[in-house]
Short mmCIF file of C-alpha atoms in Angstrom, two decimals:
data_model
loop_
_atom_site.label_atom_id
_atom_site.label_comp_id
_atom_site.label_asym_id
_atom_site.label_seq_id
_atom_site.Cartn_x
_atom_site.Cartn_y
_atom_site.Cartn_z
CA MET A 300 67.58 -55.46 -48.37
CA ARG A 301 65.51 -55.44 -51.56
CA VAL A 302 62.42 -57.58 -51.35
CA VAL A 303 59.54 -58.56 -53.66
CA ILE A 304 56.23 -59.91 -52.38
CA VAL A 305 53.78 -62.25 -54.09
CA GLU A 306 50.53 -62.56 -52.17
CA ASP A 307 47.02 -62.65 -53.62
CA ASN A 308 45.24 -61.48 -50.48
CA ALA A 309 45.43 -57.66 -50.54
CA LEU A 310 44.89 -57.35 -46.78
CA LEU A 311 47.88 -59.54 -45.99
CA ARG A 312 50.04 -58.12 -48.77
CA GLU A 313 49.51 -54.59 -47.51
CA GLY A 314 50.05 -55.71 -43.91
CA ILE A 315 53.40 -57.30 -44.71
CA VAL A 316 54.49 -54.33 -46.83
CA ALA A 317 53.62 -51.83 -44.07
CA LEU A 318 55.41 -53.92 -41.47
CA LEU A 319 58.54 -54.28 -43.61
CA ARG A 320 58.66 -50.58 -44.49
CA GLU A 321 58.55 -49.70 -40.81
CA ARG A 322 61.67 -51.81 -40.41
CA ASP A 323 63.32 -50.12 -43.42
CA VAL A 324 63.09 -53.16 -45.66
CA ASP A 325 62.90 -52.03 -49.28
CA VAL A 326 59.82 -53.60 -50.90
CA VAL A 327 60.61 -53.02 -54.57
CA ALA A 328 57.69 -54.80 -56.21
CA GLN A 329 54.51 -56.73 -55.51
CA ALA A 330 52.59 -59.32 -57.47
CA GLU A 331 49.48 -61.44 -57.07
CA ASP A 332 50.25 -64.64 -58.92
CA GLY A 333 52.99 -67.01 -60.09
CA PRO A 334 53.64 -65.46 -63.51
CA GLY A 335 53.72 -62.08 -61.70
CA LEU A 336 56.64 -63.32 -59.59
CA LEU A 337 58.68 -64.30 -62.64
CA ARG A 338 57.87 -60.96 -64.28
CA ILE A 339 58.93 -58.75 -61.37
CA LEU A 340 62.05 -60.81 -60.72
CA ALA A 341 63.33 -60.08 -64.20
CA GLY A 342 62.94 -56.33 -63.73
CA HIS A 343 63.95 -55.80 -60.11
CA LYS A 344 66.70 -58.28 -59.20
CA PRO A 345 65.73 -58.44 -55.50
CA ASP A 346 67.72 -60.09 -52.72
CA LEU A 347 64.70 -61.99 -51.54
CA ALA A 348 61.25 -63.03 -52.74
CA ILE A 349 58.45 -63.56 -50.23
CA VAL A 350 55.92 -65.93 -51.84
CA ASP A 351 52.51 -67.23 -50.75
CA VAL A 352 51.82 -70.89 -51.60
CA ARG A 353 48.20 -70.62 -52.69
CA LEU A 354 47.82 -68.31 -55.65
CA ALA A 355 45.58 -67.79 -58.65
CA PRO A 356 44.53 -69.34 -60.90
CA SER A 357 44.37 -72.81 -59.34
CA PHE A 358 44.65 -71.76 -55.68
CA THR A 359 46.61 -74.90 -54.86
CA ASP A 360 50.40 -74.79 -54.80
CA GLU A 361 50.97 -72.30 -57.63
CA GLY A 362 53.20 -70.10 -55.48
CA LEU A 363 55.47 -72.97 -54.55
CA ARG A 364 55.84 -74.02 -58.19
CA ALA A 365 56.56 -70.43 -59.19
CA ALA A 366 59.18 -70.13 -56.43
CA ILE A 367 60.88 -73.34 -57.55
CA GLU A 368 60.87 -72.08 -61.13
CA ALA A 369 62.23 -68.70 -59.99
CA ARG A 370 65.10 -70.36 -58.14
CA ARG A 371 65.90 -72.36 -61.27
CA ARG A 372 65.93 -69.23 -63.43
CA HIS A 373 67.73 -66.98 -60.96
CA PRO A 374 70.43 -68.98 -59.23
CA GLY A 375 71.17 -67.57 -55.82
CA LEU A 376 67.74 -66.01 -55.38
CA ALA A 377 66.62 -66.29 -51.78
CA VAL A 378 63.01 -67.37 -51.33
CA LEU A 379 60.87 -67.19 -48.24
CA ILE A 380 57.60 -69.10 -48.53
CA LEU A 381 54.79 -67.82 -46.36
CA SER A 382 51.78 -70.04 -45.98
CA GLN A 383 48.80 -70.69 -43.78
CA TYR A 384 49.76 -74.36 -43.54
CA VAL A 385 52.99 -76.30 -43.56
CA GLU A 386 53.56 -79.27 -45.77
CA PRO A 387 56.95 -80.94 -45.29
CA VAL A 388 56.77 -82.30 -48.84
CA TYR A 389 56.81 -78.74 -50.13
CA THR A 390 59.86 -77.90 -48.02
CA ALA A 391 61.70 -80.87 -49.45
CA GLU A 392 60.87 -79.77 -53.00
CA LEU A 393 61.99 -76.24 -52.32
CA LEU A 394 65.28 -77.39 -50.83
CA ALA A 395 65.91 -79.87 -53.61
CA GLU A 396 66.17 -77.12 -56.23
CA GLY A 397 69.05 -74.73 -56.63
CA GLU A 398 71.14 -72.84 -54.15
CA GLY A 399 70.53 -69.72 -52.10
CA GLY A 400 68.60 -69.11 -48.95
CA VAL A 401 65.30 -70.85 -48.34
CA GLY A 402 62.64 -70.18 -45.77
CA TYR A 403 59.21 -71.66 -45.10
CA LEU A 404 57.19 -69.96 -42.39
CA LEU A 405 53.60 -69.91 -41.27
CA LYS A 406 52.05 -66.51 -41.94
CA GLU A 407 51.26 -65.79 -38.31
CA ARG A 408 55.01 -65.77 -37.57
CA VAL A 409 55.14 -62.39 -39.30
CA GLY A 410 53.48 -60.93 -36.20
CA ASP A 411 56.61 -61.66 -34.19
CA VAL A 412 58.30 -58.83 -36.05
CA ARG A 413 61.84 -59.18 -34.68
CA ALA A 414 62.00 -62.92 -35.30
CA PHE A 415 60.50 -62.44 -38.76
CA ILE A 416 63.07 -59.80 -39.74
CA ASP A 417 65.82 -62.09 -38.38
CA ALA A 418 64.50 -64.89 -40.56
CA LEU A 419 64.39 -62.60 -43.61
CA GLU A 420 67.99 -61.55 -43.07
CA ARG A 421 69.11 -65.12 -42.54
CA VAL A 422 67.44 -66.32 -45.72
CA ALA A 423 68.66 -63.33 -47.75
CA ALA A 424 72.20 -64.18 -46.56
CA GLY A 425 71.83 -67.71 -47.93
CA GLY A 426 70.69 -69.42 -44.74
CA THR A 427 67.48 -71.23 -43.89
CA ALA A 428 64.44 -70.40 -41.80
CA LEU A 429 62.10 -73.32 -41.47
CA ASP A 430 59.02 -72.97 -39.34
CA ARG A 431 59.28 -74.89 -36.09
CA GLU A 432 56.07 -76.62 -37.23
CA VAL A 433 57.88 -78.00 -40.31
CA VAL A 434 60.76 -79.16 -38.19
CA ALA A 435 58.43 -80.67 -35.61
CA GLN A 436 56.55 -82.60 -38.28
CA LEU A 437 59.76 -83.86 -39.86
CA VAL A 438 61.33 -84.89 -36.59
CA GLU A 439 58.05 -86.39 -35.37
CA ALA A 440 57.90 -88.37 -38.58
CA ARG A 441 61.22 -90.02 -37.91
CA ARG A 442 60.81 -90.47 -34.21
CA GLY A 443 60.50 -94.06 -33.10
CA GLY A 444 59.96 -94.97 -36.70
CA ASP A 445 62.31 -96.92 -38.88
CA GLY A 446 64.65 -97.48 -35.97
CA GLY A 447 66.66 -94.73 -37.64
CA ALA A 448 69.64 -92.91 -36.34
CA LEU A 449 67.45 -90.16 -34.88
CA GLU A 450 66.41 -92.51 -32.14
CA ALA A 451 69.99 -92.53 -31.01
CA LEU A 452 69.86 -88.80 -30.31
CA THR A 453 69.42 -87.59 -26.77
CA PRO A 454 66.54 -85.15 -26.11
CA ARG A 455 69.14 -82.37 -25.84
CA GLU A 456 70.64 -83.27 -29.21
CA ARG A 457 67.20 -83.42 -30.78
CA GLU A 458 66.49 -79.94 -29.47
CA VAL A 459 69.74 -78.70 -30.98
CA LEU A 460 68.84 -80.37 -34.27
CA GLU A 461 65.43 -78.68 -34.35
CA LEU A 462 66.99 -75.29 -33.69
CA MET A 463 69.59 -75.96 -36.36
CA ALA A 464 66.88 -76.81 -38.85
CA GLU A 465 65.11 -73.57 -38.03
CA GLY A 466 68.29 -71.96 -39.23
CA ARG A 467 69.76 -70.68 -36.00
CA THR A 468 73.49 -70.16 -35.52
CA ASN A 469 75.45 -71.92 -32.81
CA ALA A 470 75.49 -68.71 -30.76
CA ALA A 471 71.71 -68.34 -31.08
CA ILE A 472 71.19 -71.97 -30.12
CA ALA A 473 73.42 -71.53 -27.08
CA ARG A 474 71.44 -68.44 -26.03
CA LYS A 475 68.13 -70.20 -26.53
CA MET A 476 69.17 -73.29 -24.59
CA VAL A 477 71.06 -71.28 -22.00
CA VAL A 478 74.30 -73.22 -22.45
CA ARG A 479 77.83 -72.26 -23.48
CA PRO A 480 78.57 -72.16 -27.25
CA GLY A 481 81.15 -74.88 -26.69
CA ALA A 482 78.42 -77.22 -25.40
CA VAL A 483 76.37 -76.61 -28.56
CA GLU A 484 79.36 -77.44 -30.74
CA LYS A 485 79.84 -80.68 -28.83
CA HIS A 486 76.16 -81.59 -29.33
CA ILE A 487 76.42 -80.83 -33.02
CA SER A 488 79.47 -82.96 -33.65
CA SER A 489 77.78 -85.75 -31.69
CA ILE A 490 74.66 -85.40 -33.87
CA PHE A 491 76.78 -85.55 -37.02
CA SER A 492 78.58 -88.66 -35.93
CA LYS A 493 75.33 -90.33 -34.87
CA LEU A 494 73.66 -89.39 -38.16
CA ASP A 495 76.79 -90.35 -40.04
CA LEU A 496 77.09 -86.97 -41.76
CA PRO A 497 80.39 -85.39 -42.67
CA ALA A 498 80.95 -82.21 -40.67
CA SER A 499 81.09 -78.87 -42.43
CA ASP A 500 81.82 -75.30 -41.39
CA ASP A 501 78.97 -73.91 -43.39
CA ASP A 502 75.75 -73.43 -41.38
CA HIS A 503 73.57 -73.55 -44.45
CA ARG A 504 75.03 -76.70 -45.93
CA ARG A 505 74.96 -78.26 -42.52
CA VAL A 506 71.23 -77.65 -42.11
CA LEU A 507 70.54 -78.79 -45.64
CA ALA A 508 72.41 -82.00 -44.98
CA VAL A 509 70.36 -82.61 -41.86
CA LEU A 510 67.10 -81.82 -43.63
CA THR A 511 67.98 -83.95 -46.60
CA PHE A 512 68.55 -86.78 -44.21
CA LEU A 513 65.24 -86.09 -42.48
CA GLN A 514 63.29 -86.04 -45.71
CA SER A 515 64.92 -88.86 -47.59
CA GLY A 516 64.31 -91.47 -44.91
CA GLY A 517 60.71 -92.19 -45.92
CA MET B 176 -10.69 -126.52 -93.08
CA ALA B 177 -11.31 -129.48 -90.82
CA LEU B 178 -13.62 -127.32 -88.72
CA SER B 179 -15.73 -126.27 -91.74
CA LEU B 180 -16.01 -129.89 -92.88
CA HIS B 181 -17.00 -130.94 -89.36
CA ALA B 182 -19.66 -128.20 -89.22
CA ALA B 183 -20.98 -129.01 -92.71
CA PHE B 184 -21.19 -132.71 -91.90
CA THR B 185 -23.04 -131.92 -88.66
CA VAL B 186 -25.57 -129.68 -90.42
CA LEU B 187 -26.12 -132.38 -93.05
CA LEU B 188 -26.64 -135.08 -90.39
CA ASP B 189 -29.04 -132.87 -88.44
CA ALA B 190 -31.04 -132.05 -91.57
CA LEU B 191 -31.21 -135.75 -92.52
CA LEU B 192 -32.49 -136.76 -89.10
CA THR B 193 -35.03 -133.94 -89.14
CA VAL B 194 -36.30 -135.30 -92.48
CA VAL B 195 -36.46 -138.80 -90.91
CA TRP B 196 -38.45 -137.32 -88.00
CA ALA B 197 -40.88 -135.66 -90.45
CA ALA B 198 -41.19 -138.85 -92.56
CA THR B 199 -41.97 -140.96 -89.50
CA GLY B 200 -44.90 -138.84 -88.67
CA GLY B 201 -43.57 -136.12 -86.35
CA GLY B 202 -44.62 -136.38 -82.74
CA SER B 203 -42.31 -135.23 -80.00
CA PHE B 204 -39.57 -133.18 -81.65
CA TRP B 205 -36.65 -135.40 -80.60
CA PRO B 206 -34.18 -134.11 -83.33
CA ILE B 207 -33.56 -131.08 -81.16
CA TRP B 208 -31.55 -133.37 -78.84
CA VAL B 209 -29.61 -134.57 -81.84
CA TRP B 210 -28.93 -130.99 -82.87
CA PHE B 211 -27.78 -130.23 -79.41
CA GLY B 212 -25.66 -133.36 -79.10
CA THR B 213 -23.90 -132.80 -82.41
CA ALA B 214 -23.42 -129.07 -81.84
CA ILE B 215 -21.34 -129.70 -78.73
CA PRO B 216 -18.44 -131.45 -80.55
CA VAL B 217 -18.46 -128.68 -83.14
CA ALA B 218 -18.21 -126.06 -80.41
CA VAL B 219 -15.43 -127.97 -78.66
CA HIS B 220 -13.67 -128.37 -81.98
CA ALA B 221 -13.95 -124.61 -82.60
CA LEU B 222 -12.61 -123.88 -79.15
CA VAL B 223 -9.58 -126.17 -79.53
CA PHE B 224 -8.99 -124.85 -83.01
CA ASP B 225 -8.96 -121.26 -81.67
CA ALA B 226 -6.70 -122.19 -78.75
CA VAL B 227 -4.16 -123.79 -81.08
CA ARG B 228 -4.22 -120.91 -83.53
CA ARG B 229 -4.10 -118.13 -80.90
CA PRO B 230 -0.63 -116.57 -80.79
CA ARG B 231 1.43 -116.96 -77.63
CA GLU B 232 0.36 -114.00 -75.56
CA ARG B 233 0.52 -112.99 -71.96
CA HIS B 234 -2.71 -114.60 -70.74
CA LYS B 235 -3.45 -117.22 -73.37
CA ALA B 236 -4.20 -119.91 -70.78
CA LEU B 237 -6.59 -117.61 -68.98
CA ILE B 238 -8.44 -116.71 -72.20
CA VAL B 239 -8.84 -120.36 -73.22
CA HIS B 240 -10.05 -121.14 -69.71
CA ALA B 241 -12.64 -118.35 -69.95
CA GLN B 242 -13.85 -119.61 -73.33
CA ALA B 243 -14.20 -123.16 -72.03
CA THR B 244 -16.10 -121.88 -69.02
CA GLY B 245 -18.43 -119.92 -71.30
CA LEU B 246 -19.05 -123.01 -73.42
CA LEU B 247 -19.85 -125.23 -70.44
CA VAL B 248 -22.19 -122.65 -68.91
CA GLY B 249 -23.90 -122.33 -72.32
CA ILE B 250 -24.37 -126.11 -72.48
CA TYR B 251 -25.92 -126.21 -69.00
CA ILE B 252 -28.34 -123.44 -69.86
CA VAL B 253 -29.40 -125.12 -73.11
CA ILE B 254 -29.96 -128.44 -71.27
CA TRP B 255 -32.00 -126.58 -68.65
CA ALA B 256 -34.05 -124.93 -71.38
CA LEU B 257 -34.54 -128.18 -73.33
CA ALA B 258 -35.58 -129.93 -70.15
CA GLY B 259 -38.44 -127.49 -69.86
CA PHE B 260 -37.03 -124.72 -67.74
CA GLY B 261 -38.09 -125.09 -64.12
CA TYR B 262 -35.65 -124.79 -61.22
CA PHE B 263 -32.52 -122.99 -62.46
CA TRP B 264 -29.98 -125.58 -61.38
CA PRO B 265 -27.19 -124.34 -63.80
CA ALA B 266 -26.57 -121.55 -61.27
CA TRP B 267 -24.59 -124.02 -59.11
CA PRO B 268 -22.10 -125.43 -61.67
CA THR B 269 -21.79 -121.92 -63.12
CA PHE B 270 -20.86 -120.61 -59.71
CA ALA B 271 -18.18 -123.32 -59.30
CA LEU B 272 -16.76 -122.74 -62.78
CA VAL B 273 -16.60 -118.97 -62.37
CA ALA B 274 -14.87 -119.45 -58.98
CA ALA B 275 -12.22 -121.65 -60.65
CA LEU B 276 -11.78 -119.03 -63.39
CA GLY B 277 -11.43 -116.33 -60.74
CA ALA B 278 -8.76 -118.33 -58.95
CA HIS B 279 -6.92 -118.72 -62.24
CA TRP B 280 -7.13 -114.95 -62.82
CA ILE B 281 -5.68 -114.18 -59.39
CA VAL B 282 -2.82 -116.62 -59.84
CA ALA B 283 -2.02 -115.16 -63.26
CA HIS B 284 -2.07 -111.59 -61.98
CA ARG B 285 -0.23 -112.20 -58.75
CA GLU B 286 2.71 -113.03 -60.93
CA ARG B 287 2.40 -109.73 -62.72
CA LEU B 288 1.87 -107.51 -59.70
CA PRO B 289 5.31 -108.07 -58.12
CA GLN B 290 6.94 -107.37 -61.45
CA ALA B 291 5.42 -103.91 -61.56
CA ARG B 292 6.32 -103.42 -57.88
CA GLU B 293 9.84 -104.58 -58.49
CA ARG B 294 10.29 -102.22 -61.41
CA GLU B 295 9.02 -99.41 -59.26
CA LEU B 296 11.48 -100.31 -56.48
CA VAL B 297 14.40 -100.58 -58.89
CA GLU B 298 13.60 -97.12 -60.20
CA ARG B 299 13.33 -95.79 -56.68
CA VAL B 300 16.69 -97.30 -55.68
CA ASP B 301 18.28 -95.82 -58.80
CA GLU B 302 16.86 -92.45 -57.96
CA LEU B 303 17.94 -92.63 -54.31
CA THR B 304 21.45 -93.74 -55.27
CA ARG B 305 21.69 -90.86 -57.72
CA THR B 306 20.38 -88.23 -55.32
CA ARG B 307 22.44 -89.49 -52.38
CA ARG B 308 25.54 -89.40 -54.56
CA GLY B 309 24.55 -85.92 -55.66
CA ALA B 310 24.11 -84.84 -52.05
CA LEU B 311 27.53 -86.23 -51.12
CA ASP B 312 29.19 -84.52 -54.07
CA VAL B 313 27.56 -81.27 -53.04
CA GLN B 314 28.67 -81.84 -49.46
CA ALA B 315 32.27 -82.52 -50.50
CA ALA B 316 32.28 -79.42 -52.68
CA GLU B 317 30.75 -77.40 -49.82
CA LEU B 318 33.39 -78.61 -47.37
CA ARG B 319 36.17 -77.64 -49.73
CA ARG B 320 34.51 -74.29 -50.20
CA ILE B 321 34.35 -73.83 -46.42
CA GLU B 322 38.03 -74.76 -46.21
CA ARG B 323 38.81 -72.15 -48.88
CA ASP B 324 36.62 -69.56 -47.18
CA LEU B 325 38.38 -70.18 -43.88
CA HIS B 326 41.70 -69.79 -45.60
CA ASP B 327 40.81 -66.59 -47.41
CA GLY B 328 38.48 -65.22 -44.75
CA ALA B 329 38.76 -65.84 -41.02
CA GLN B 330 42.30 -67.21 -41.11
CA ALA B 331 43.58 -64.38 -43.27
CA ARG B 332 41.93 -61.80 -41.02
CA LEU B 333 43.47 -63.35 -37.94
CA VAL B 334 46.86 -63.36 -39.65
CA SER B 335 46.34 -59.72 -40.49
CA LEU B 336 45.43 -59.12 -36.85
CA THR B 337 48.66 -60.75 -35.63
CA MET B 338 50.63 -58.50 -38.01
CA LEU B 339 48.91 -55.38 -36.69
CA MET B 340 49.50 -56.45 -33.10
CA GLY B 341 53.12 -57.19 -33.93
CA ARG B 342 53.52 -53.66 -35.27
CA ALA B 343 51.81 -52.22 -32.18
CA GLU B 344 54.14 -54.25 -29.97
CA GLU B 345 57.12 -52.75 -31.77
CA ARG B 346 55.99 -49.26 -30.86
CA LEU B 347 55.51 -50.06 -27.19
CA ASP B 348 59.16 -50.44 -26.27
CA ASP B 349 58.75 -47.73 -23.66
CA ARG B 350 55.74 -49.45 -22.08
CA PRO B 351 56.81 -53.05 -21.56
CA GLU B 352 53.72 -54.07 -19.53
CA VAL B 353 51.41 -53.00 -22.40
CA ALA B 354 53.72 -54.63 -24.94
CA GLU B 355 53.43 -57.84 -22.93
CA LEU B 356 49.62 -57.68 -23.09
CA VAL B 357 49.73 -57.15 -26.84
CA ARG B 358 52.16 -60.05 -27.21
CA ARG B 359 49.78 -62.30 -25.27
CA ALA B 360 46.87 -61.16 -27.41
CA ARG B 361 48.93 -61.98 -30.52
CA GLU B 362 49.68 -65.44 -29.18
CA GLU B 363 45.97 -66.02 -28.57
CA ALA B 364 45.27 -65.04 -32.16
CA SER B 365 48.03 -67.42 -33.29
CA ALA B 366 46.44 -70.21 -31.28
CA ALA B 367 43.09 -69.50 -32.96
CA ILE B 368 44.80 -69.65 -36.35
CA GLY B 369 46.32 -72.97 -35.36
CA GLU B 370 42.91 -74.35 -34.41
CA LEU B 371 41.37 -73.20 -37.68
CA ARG B 372 44.27 -74.82 -39.50
CA ASP B 373 43.63 -78.14 -37.75
CA LEU B 374 39.94 -77.83 -38.60
CA ALA B 375 40.72 -77.21 -42.27
CA ARG B 376 43.16 -80.11 -42.30
CA GLY B 377 40.38 -82.35 -40.94
CA ILE B 378 38.18 -81.45 -43.92
CA ALA B 379 40.90 -82.29 -46.39
CA PRO B 380 44.62 -81.77 -46.00
CA PRO B 381 45.96 -79.09 -48.35
CA VAL B 382 48.24 -81.50 -50.14
CA LEU B 383 45.21 -83.65 -51.08
CA ALA B 384 43.38 -80.74 -52.67
CA ASP B 385 46.62 -79.47 -54.25
CA ARG B 386 48.25 -82.63 -55.51
CA GLY B 387 45.75 -85.47 -55.31
CA LEU B 388 45.51 -88.82 -53.57
CA GLN B 389 48.92 -90.31 -54.28
CA ALA B 390 50.88 -87.26 -53.12
CA ALA B 391 48.70 -86.93 -50.01
CA VAL B 392 49.14 -90.58 -49.04
CA GLU B 393 52.88 -90.35 -49.69
CA ALA B 394 52.98 -87.33 -47.40
CA LEU B 395 51.14 -89.40 -44.77
CA ALA B 396 53.64 -92.20 -45.20
CA ARG B 397 56.54 -89.80 -44.78
CA ARG B 398 54.99 -88.45 -41.59
CA SER B 399 54.07 -91.84 -40.21
CA LEU B 400 55.73 -93.16 -37.09
CA THR B 401 56.18 -96.55 -38.70
CA PRO B 402 57.84 -97.48 -41.98
CA VAL B 403 55.28 -97.22 -44.75
CA THR B 404 55.60 -98.04 -48.42
CA VAL B 405 53.12 -96.71 -50.96
CA GLU B 406 52.27 -98.16 -54.33
CA ALA B 407 49.76 -96.24 -56.43
CA ARG B 408 48.30 -96.63 -59.88
CA ILE B 409 45.70 -93.95 -60.43
CA GLU B 410 44.60 -93.54 -64.02
CA ARG B 411 42.62 -90.39 -63.49
CA ARG B 412 41.72 -88.17 -60.60
CA PRO B 413 38.61 -89.43 -58.78
CA PRO B 414 35.81 -87.06 -57.71
CA PRO B 415 36.67 -85.09 -54.52
CA VAL B 416 34.24 -87.05 -52.35
CA VAL B 417 35.85 -90.37 -53.34
CA GLU B 418 39.34 -88.95 -53.08
CA THR B 419 38.70 -87.66 -49.56
CA ALA B 420 37.14 -90.96 -48.43
CA ALA B 421 40.08 -92.93 -49.86
CA TYR B 422 42.50 -90.57 -48.15
CA PHE B 423 40.86 -90.98 -44.76
CA VAL B 424 40.85 -94.78 -45.13
CA ALA B 425 44.62 -94.65 -45.57
CA ALA B 426 45.08 -92.03 -42.83
CA GLU B 427 42.97 -93.84 -40.21
CA SER B 428 44.52 -97.22 -41.03
CA LEU B 429 48.06 -95.85 -40.77
CA THR B 430 47.21 -94.17 -37.48
CA ASN B 431 45.96 -97.54 -36.21
CA VAL B 432 49.16 -99.25 -37.33
CA ALA B 433 51.22 -96.61 -35.53
CA LYS B 434 49.09 -96.90 -32.38
CA HIS B 435 48.61 -100.65 -32.11
CA GLY B 436 51.08 -102.14 -34.58
CA GLY B 437 54.06 -102.16 -32.25
CA GLY B 438 56.28 -100.56 -34.88
CA ALA B 439 55.12 -102.92 -37.63
CA ALA B 440 55.74 -101.99 -41.26
CA ALA B 441 52.73 -101.02 -43.34
CA HIS B 442 52.07 -101.13 -47.05
CA VAL B 443 49.50 -99.05 -48.90
CA THR B 444 48.28 -99.85 -52.37
CA ILE B 445 45.95 -97.59 -54.29
CA GLU B 446 44.41 -98.51 -57.60
CA GLY B 447 42.09 -96.16 -59.38
CA ASP B 448 40.40 -96.03 -62.75
CA ALA B 449 37.32 -94.35 -64.17
CA GLU B 450 35.10 -96.83 -62.36
CA ARG B 451 36.46 -97.21 -58.86
CA VAL B 452 39.24 -96.61 -56.38
CA VAL B 453 40.59 -99.42 -54.21
CA VAL B 454 42.71 -98.61 -51.17
CA GLU B 455 44.34 -101.38 -49.23
CA VAL B 456 46.48 -100.99 -46.13
CA THR B 457 48.28 -104.05 -44.81
CA ASP B 458 50.65 -104.42 -41.89
CA ASP B 459 52.53 -107.24 -40.21
CA GLY B 460 51.70 -106.15 -36.67
CA PRO B 461 50.13 -108.21 -33.89
CA GLY B 462 46.62 -108.03 -35.40
CA GLY B 463 43.51 -107.72 -33.26
CA ALA B 464 41.95 -104.84 -35.16
CA ASP B 465 38.37 -104.38 -34.00
CA PRO B 466 36.08 -103.78 -37.00
CA GLY B 467 33.48 -102.44 -34.57
CA GLY B 468 35.84 -99.85 -33.10
CA SER B 469 34.91 -96.21 -33.49
CA GLY B 470 37.66 -95.42 -36.00
CA LEU B 471 36.84 -98.27 -38.35
CA THR B 472 33.09 -97.76 -37.90
CA GLY B 473 33.49 -94.13 -38.93
CA LEU B 474 35.42 -95.25 -42.00
CA ARG B 475 32.78 -97.84 -42.81
CA HIS B 476 30.06 -95.19 -42.72
CA ARG B 477 32.10 -92.92 -44.95
CA VAL B 478 32.75 -95.72 -47.44
CA GLU B 479 29.23 -97.16 -47.40
CA ALA B 480 27.69 -93.76 -47.97
CA LEU B 481 29.43 -93.90 -51.35
CA ASP B 482 28.12 -97.44 -51.99
CA GLY B 483 31.60 -98.73 -51.34
CA THR B 484 32.68 -101.65 -49.21
CA LEU B 485 35.15 -101.80 -46.36
CA THR B 486 36.59 -105.13 -45.32
CA VAL B 487 38.84 -105.64 -42.34
CA THR B 488 40.70 -108.86 -41.65
CA SER B 489 43.03 -109.06 -38.73
CA ALA B 490 45.28 -111.87 -37.59
CA PRO B 491 48.72 -111.85 -35.95
CA GLY B 492 51.19 -110.79 -38.62
CA ALA B 493 48.56 -109.83 -41.16
CA THR B 494 46.04 -107.05 -40.75
CA ARG B 495 44.34 -105.79 -43.85
CA VAL B 496 41.93 -102.91 -44.36
CA ARG B 497 40.51 -102.73 -47.84
CA ALA B 498 38.09 -100.15 -49.19
CA GLU B 499 36.51 -100.31 -52.59
CA LEU B 500 34.91 -97.07 -53.71
CA PRO B 501 32.88 -96.73 -56.89
CA CYS B 502 33.46 -93.46 -58.71
CA GLY B 503 29.78 -93.36 -59.63
CA SER B 504 30.12 -91.76 -63.04
#
């Protein structure tokens, strides 16, 4: 897997690079700001870009804007946003643009190396990896709110939905919840019918559909 | 002109009578009483003439009063002298006249004193308003700096720490009990990061600093447990201190709607121009908002510190929290 990293804090950039190299992830280029991302993308054609949200010069959401622009310019580019805070609005914007894998994780998740590498692989393969914090905020937002369809979900189904939004496969969800894969499939089709979403075989599109629903309700 | 004629006529009359006195054989010099008696109208005439001609100035009445007092005292003294000196009785009327003049002076100046005092107070209030505003701007800037320092400093170091511990954990496959300790240490560090994140969010949520008031309130609305609609017209970005206060008015009000509104719908309107920002949150819940409650009191303090006003009206089906914040340019 060929990866580029955009992070303005040298300590963190070097930490992530060292950690990835130990796991044989090929870090082909590094940059410190938004324009830097677009520059290294053109030269290196990576599978995945890891991008910090806050970057020079404005130190607001430069990284996010650069990532959105990068996805527009390089269709199919997988982007994993790493940030010290989650903002569901930013997730929605990221998902709204283009195709290809998308991830949004809190930086401290990197410390759980195995889960982080899993997330990288999932995103590079076109899947999603949304921080459980993002999912929690989104689901919390809808809960008990506009009398929406989410209220109709059972706690079990909600749990499945959260795991789906994190980007986990049916098998992974079954392992996590300690149930048979068949039970997960049943929950998922029940969720789809309750949320009035057409079923699809594709994990990624499935999660996107769920997230789009979650974000468009407000 | 009239005054000169009057004076000339008086001098002529006095001279004539003096001649009459001389022609009638002298004796007691009675013309001096005539002189005195005719001089008084001339003096009064001169005084009135001066009072009429004097331009309108601050203490015209007081000056005329002083001149009249001087004239009267002069007359008394002349009478006393003409009457052959003796006991100095003019002291008494002089005393009374000067007392009246003094009273007049005090009345005239009491009016002026508060004006000077008032001007002084207005200047002081201006200065205090300016410096308080300055202090608040500095405070807002300081808080955002602290938030940034946390982000780039302590938080980043803790994140770096979790990465290092994660790498250590990876190398401890053969010593699971040590790996478990490292994992727990990493989780503690993650919890600390989470707490710092909540702290930073309490100063100002990232989306507010990044995108401004409208985006931040829309994010609140999206996260809210109740249906919220947002309508914003913001001509230009207000100063951070005003922006943050406006944000917390919306945030606290929406939290209240979610907590006590029984699922009621809320509506937020924000209007901002160069002069002020007005935030209004209305809901159709059961009402009963307590303006003296700790949440609303905190908001009131925040708003009033910026010379803004917070009004809360609450009735079944219509609760309204409205904050008006001057931008203090």
